[in-house]
CSV table of C-alpha atoms in Angstrom, one decimal:
chain,number,residue,atom,x,y,z
A,1,GLN,CA,191.1,123.9,93.3
A,2,SER,CA,187.6,123.9,91.8
A,3,ALA,CA,184.6,123.1,93.8
A,4,LEU,CA,183.4,119.5,93.9
A,5,THR,CA,180.6,118.9,91.4
A,6,GLN,CA,177.0,118.5,92.7
A,7,PRO,CA,173.7,118.6,90.8
A,8,ALA,CA,172.1,122.0,91.1
A,9,SER,CA,168.8,120.6,92.2
A,10,VAL,CA,167.1,117.4,93.2
A,11,SER,CA,163.5,116.9,94.1
A,12,GLY,CA,161.2,114.3,95.5
A,13,SER,CA,157.8,113.7,97.0
A,14,PRO,CA,157.3,113.1,100.7
A,15,GLY,CA,158.2,109.6,101.7
A,16,GLN,CA,160.5,109.0,98.7
A,17,SER,CA,164.2,108.6,98.7
A,18,ILE,CA,166.6,110.9,96.9
A,19,THR,CA,170.4,110.8,96.4
A,20,ILE,CA,172.8,113.7,95.9
A,21,SER,CA,176.1,113.0,94.2
A,22,CYS,CA,179.4,114.8,94.8
A,23,THR,CA,182.1,114.2,92.3
A,24,GLY,CA,185.8,115.0,92.9
A,25,THR,CA,189.1,113.4,92.1
A,26,SER,CA,191.6,111.0,93.6
A,27,SER,CA,193.2,114.1,95.3
A,28,ASP,CA,190.1,114.7,97.4
A,29,VAL,CA,186.9,112.7,97.5
A,30,GLY,CA,188.5,109.5,96.2
A,31,GLY,CA,191.7,109.7,98.2
A,32,TYR,CA,190.6,110.3,101.8
A,33,TYR,CA,187.8,109.3,104.2
A,34,TYR,CA,187.4,113.0,105.0
A,35,VAL,CA,184.2,113.6,103.2
A,36,SER,CA,181.4,115.4,105.0
A,37,TRP,CA,177.9,116.7,104.2
A,38,TYR,CA,176.1,119.9,105.4
A,39,GLN,CA,172.5,121.0,105.4
A,40,GLN,CA,171.7,124.7,105.1
A,41,HIS,CA,168.3,126.2,105.5
A,42,PRO,CA,167.7,129.7,104.1
A,43,GLY,CA,169.3,132.4,106.4
A,44,LYS,CA,170.8,129.8,108.7
A,45,ALA,CA,174.3,128.4,109.3
A,46,PRO,CA,175.3,125.1,107.8
A,47,LYS,CA,174.7,122.0,109.9
A,48,LEU,CA,176.8,118.8,109.8
A,49,MET,CA,174.8,115.8,108.6
A,50,ILE,CA,177.5,113.2,107.7
A,51,TYR,CA,181.2,113.1,108.5
A,52,GLU,CA,184.0,110.7,107.4
A,53,VAL,CA,182.0,109.5,104.4
A,54,SER,CA,179.2,107.7,106.2
A,55,ASN,CA,179.1,108.6,109.9
A,56,ARG,CA,176.1,110.4,111.4
A,57,PRO,CA,176.6,112.9,114.3
A,58,SER,CA,174.6,112.4,117.4
A,59,GLY,CA,171.1,113.7,116.9
A,60,ILE,CA,171.0,113.3,113.1
A,61,SER,CA,168.1,111.2,111.8
A,62,ASN,CA,169.0,107.8,110.4
A,63,ARG,CA,167.1,108.8,107.3
A,64,PHE,CA,170.4,110.5,106.2
A,65,SER,CA,173.1,108.2,105.0
A,66,GLY,CA,176.4,108.7,103.2
A,67,SER,CA,178.5,106.5,100.9
A,68,ARG,CA,181.3,106.7,98.4
A,69,SER,CA,182.4,104.9,95.2
A,70,ASP,CA,185.7,105.8,93.6
A,71,ASN,CA,185.8,109.6,93.3
A,72,THR,CA,182.0,110.2,93.9
A,73,ALA,CA,180.4,110.5,97.3
A,74,SER,CA,176.7,110.4,97.8
A,75,LEU,CA,174.1,111.5,100.3
A,76,THR,CA,170.8,109.7,100.5
A,77,ILE,CA,167.8,111.0,102.2
A,78,SER,CA,165.1,108.4,102.7
A,79,GLY,CA,161.5,109.0,103.8
A,80,LEU,CA,161.7,112.6,102.5
A,81,GLN,CA,160.0,115.1,104.7
A,82,ALA,CA,159.1,118.7,104.2
A,83,GLU,CA,161.7,119.8,106.7
A,84,ASP,CA,164.4,118.3,104.5
A,85,GLU,CA,163.9,121.1,101.9
A,86,ALA,CA,167.3,122.9,102.1
A,87,ASP,CA,170.6,123.4,100.4
A,88,TYR,CA,173.1,120.5,100.8
A,89,TYR,CA,176.9,120.8,100.4
A,90,CYS,CA,179.5,118.1,100.4
A,91,SER,CA,183.1,118.8,101.4
A,92,SER,CA,186.4,117.0,101.4
A,93,TYR,CA,190.0,117.3,102.5
A,94,THR,CA,192.2,117.8,99.4
A,95,SER,CA,195.9,117.3,98.9
A,96,SER,CA,196.1,120.6,97.0
A,97,SER,CA,197.3,123.8,98.7
A,98,THR,CA,193.7,124.7,99.5
A,99,HIS,CA,193.5,121.7,102.0
A,100,TYR,CA,189.7,121.8,102.0
A,101,VAL,CA,187.0,122.2,99.3
A,102,PHE,CA,183.2,122.4,99.2
A,103,GLY,CA,180.8,121.1,96.6
A,104,SER,CA,178.8,123.5,94.4
A,105,GLY,CA,175.7,122.8,96.4
A,106,THR,CA,172.4,121.1,95.7
A,107,LYS,CA,168.9,122.5,96.4
A,108,VAL,CA,166.6,119.9,97.6
A,109,THR,CA,162.9,120.5,96.9
A,110,VAL,CA,160.1,118.5,98.5
A,111,LEU,CA,157.2,118.4,96.0
B,6,GLU,CA,176.8,122.9,125.1
B,7,VAL,CA,179.5,123.5,122.5
B,8,GLN,CA,178.9,126.9,120.9
B,9,LEU,CA,180.5,129.4,118.6
B,10,VAL,CA,179.0,132.9,118.8
B,11,GLN,CA,179.9,135.4,116.2
B,12,SER,CA,179.8,139.2,116.3
B,13,GLY,CA,177.0,141.2,114.7
B,14,ALA,CA,176.4,142.5,111.2
B,15,GLU,CA,178.7,145.2,109.9
B,16,VAL,CA,178.3,147.9,107.2
B,17,LYS,CA,181.6,149.4,106.0
B,18,LYS,CA,182.9,151.6,103.1
B,19,PRO,CA,185.5,150.4,100.6
B,20,GLY,CA,189.0,150.8,101.9
B,21,GLU,CA,187.9,150.6,105.6
B,22,SER,CA,189.3,148.0,107.9
B,23,LEU,CA,187.3,145.5,109.9
B,24,ARG,CA,187.7,142.7,112.4
B,25,ILE,CA,184.9,140.2,113.2
B,26,SER,CA,185.0,137.7,116.0
B,27,CYS,CA,184.0,134.1,116.9
B,28,LYS,CA,183.8,133.2,120.6
B,29,GLY,CA,184.0,129.5,121.5
B,30,SER,CA,182.5,128.0,124.7
B,31,GLY,CA,181.6,124.6,126.1
B,32,TYR,CA,184.8,122.9,125.0
B,33,SER,CA,188.6,123.2,125.3
B,34,PHE,CA,189.2,126.1,122.8
B,35,THR,CA,192.8,125.3,122.1
B,36,SER,CA,192.2,121.6,121.3
B,37,GLN,CA,190.6,122.0,117.8
B,38,TRP,CA,191.2,124.3,114.8
B,39,ILE,CA,188.8,127.1,113.8
B,40,GLY,CA,187.9,127.4,110.2
B,41,TRP,CA,186.5,130.3,108.3
B,42,VAL,CA,184.0,130.1,105.4
B,43,ARG,CA,182.7,132.8,103.1
B,44,GLN,CA,179.2,132.7,101.5
B,45,MET,CA,178.6,135.5,99.0
B,46,PRO,CA,175.0,136.5,98.4
B,47,GLY,CA,173.0,133.7,96.8
B,48,LYS,CA,176.2,131.6,96.3
B,49,GLY,CA,177.8,128.5,97.8
B,50,LEU,CA,180.3,127.9,100.6
B,51,GLU,CA,184.0,128.8,100.1
B,52,TRP,CA,186.8,127.7,102.3
B,53,MET,CA,189.0,130.5,103.5
B,54,GLY,CA,191.4,128.8,105.8
B,55,ARG,CA,192.0,127.7,109.4
B,56,ILE,CA,193.8,128.7,112.5
B,57,ASP,CA,195.2,126.6,115.4
B,58,PRO,CA,194.0,128.4,118.6
B,59,ASP,CA,196.9,126.8,120.5
B,60,ASP,CA,199.8,128.4,118.7
B,61,SER,CA,198.0,130.7,116.1
B,62,TYR,CA,199.4,128.6,113.2
B,63,THR,CA,197.4,129.4,110.0
B,64,ASN,CA,196.6,127.8,106.7
B,65,TYR,CA,195.0,130.1,104.1
B,66,SER,CA,193.3,129.1,100.9
B,67,PRO,CA,195.3,130.6,98.1
B,68,SER,CA,192.2,132.6,97.0
B,69,PHE,CA,192.2,134.5,100.4
B,70,GLN,CA,196.0,134.6,101.2
B,71,GLY,CA,197.1,138.1,101.6
B,72,HIS,CA,193.6,139.6,101.7
B,73,VAL,CA,192.5,138.5,105.2
B,74,THR,CA,194.2,137.7,108.4
B,75,MET,CA,193.1,135.1,111.0
B,76,SER,CA,194.1,135.5,114.6
B,77,VAL,CA,193.1,134.2,118.1
B,78,ASP,CA,193.1,135.4,121.7
B,79,LYS,CA,193.0,132.1,123.6
B,80,SER,CA,192.7,133.9,126.9
B,81,ILE,CA,189.2,134.9,125.9
B,82,THR,CA,188.5,131.9,123.6
B,83,THR,CA,187.9,134.1,120.6
B,84,ALA,CA,189.0,133.8,117.0
B,85,TYR,CA,189.1,136.8,114.6
B,86,LEU,CA,189.0,137.4,110.9
B,87,GLN,CA,190.2,140.8,109.8
B,88,TRP,CA,190.6,142.9,106.7
B,89,SER,CA,192.9,146.0,106.3
B,90,SER,CA,191.2,147.4,103.2
B,91,LEU,CA,187.7,146.1,102.3
B,92,LYS,CA,186.3,145.8,98.8
B,93,ALA,CA,182.7,145.7,97.6
B,94,SER,CA,183.4,142.1,96.6
B,95,ASP,CA,184.0,141.3,100.3
B,96,THR,CA,180.2,141.6,100.9
B,97,ALA,CA,179.2,138.2,102.2
B,98,VAL,CA,178.2,136.2,105.2
B,99,TYR,CA,181.3,134.8,107.1
B,100,TYR,CA,181.0,131.7,109.2
B,101,CYS,CA,183.5,130.2,111.7
B,102,ALA,CA,183.4,126.5,112.5
B,103,ARG,CA,185.1,124.2,114.9
B,104,LEU,CA,187.2,121.9,112.8
B,105,ALA,CA,187.7,118.3,113.7
B,106,SER,CA,191.0,116.5,113.0
B,107,SER,CA,189.2,114.5,110.3
B,108,TRP,CA,188.2,117.7,108.5
B,109,TYR,CA,184.6,118.4,109.3
B,110,GLY,CA,183.1,121.5,110.9
B,111,SER,CA,180.8,121.3,113.9
B,112,PRO,CA,179.4,123.4,115.3
B,113,TRP,CA,179.2,126.5,113.2
B,114,GLY,CA,178.8,130.0,114.3
B,115,GLN,CA,175.6,131.8,113.3
B,116,GLY,CA,177.4,133.9,110.7
B,117,THR,CA,178.3,137.5,110.4
B,118,LEU,CA,177.0,139.6,107.5
B,119,VAL,CA,179.5,142.0,106.2
B,120,THR,CA,178.2,144.7,103.7
B,121,VAL,CA,180.8,146.9,101.9
B,122,SER,CA,179.2,149.8,100.0
B,123,SER,CA,180.0,153.3,99.3
């Protein structure tokens, strides 16, 4: 099971919106509502930002939103802030023997 | 507060054995699976597998099957990840996470850095 495909980097200016894509197959991203997104700052543990494609956990800013179209999931960060600079990973349940797979990761830079 | 607290950093030699721990608190430990994730230096997240704290049933990712062992001691709400013979390529940060039934991890432990070097 290969990692889900994410762009290596995305950047934006403060206040702008950016979107990170996560491409898989019908055996993972496109086949189940079990897509989630994590934020990881350097030297820190990952933090759940979105679960079940588009749900935000309690305490997560509504500037973060998730969606999916066919085999591609997306994370949109609106009103970009300096604190949003981090690595972001998507993940999904998969019908393969791995059961779970992460994306390759995207580094978000706030210009 | 729901928390997972992992054991501290380890420095080992190739061929040595190791067990790291992940202690859960603030919730019913046996009600949700614990997953383990590897992050090699400068790299992304890799799924290793999961364990059911209630009955110790495990699912390993094929990439890790046979090289690590997951276990739990539910009497002390602690999950373990162990190696019988470490390799230099096992050098990484290892995270545990509480896994929901809809396959997302929250919260995560703070991570355990394992360094394997001769």
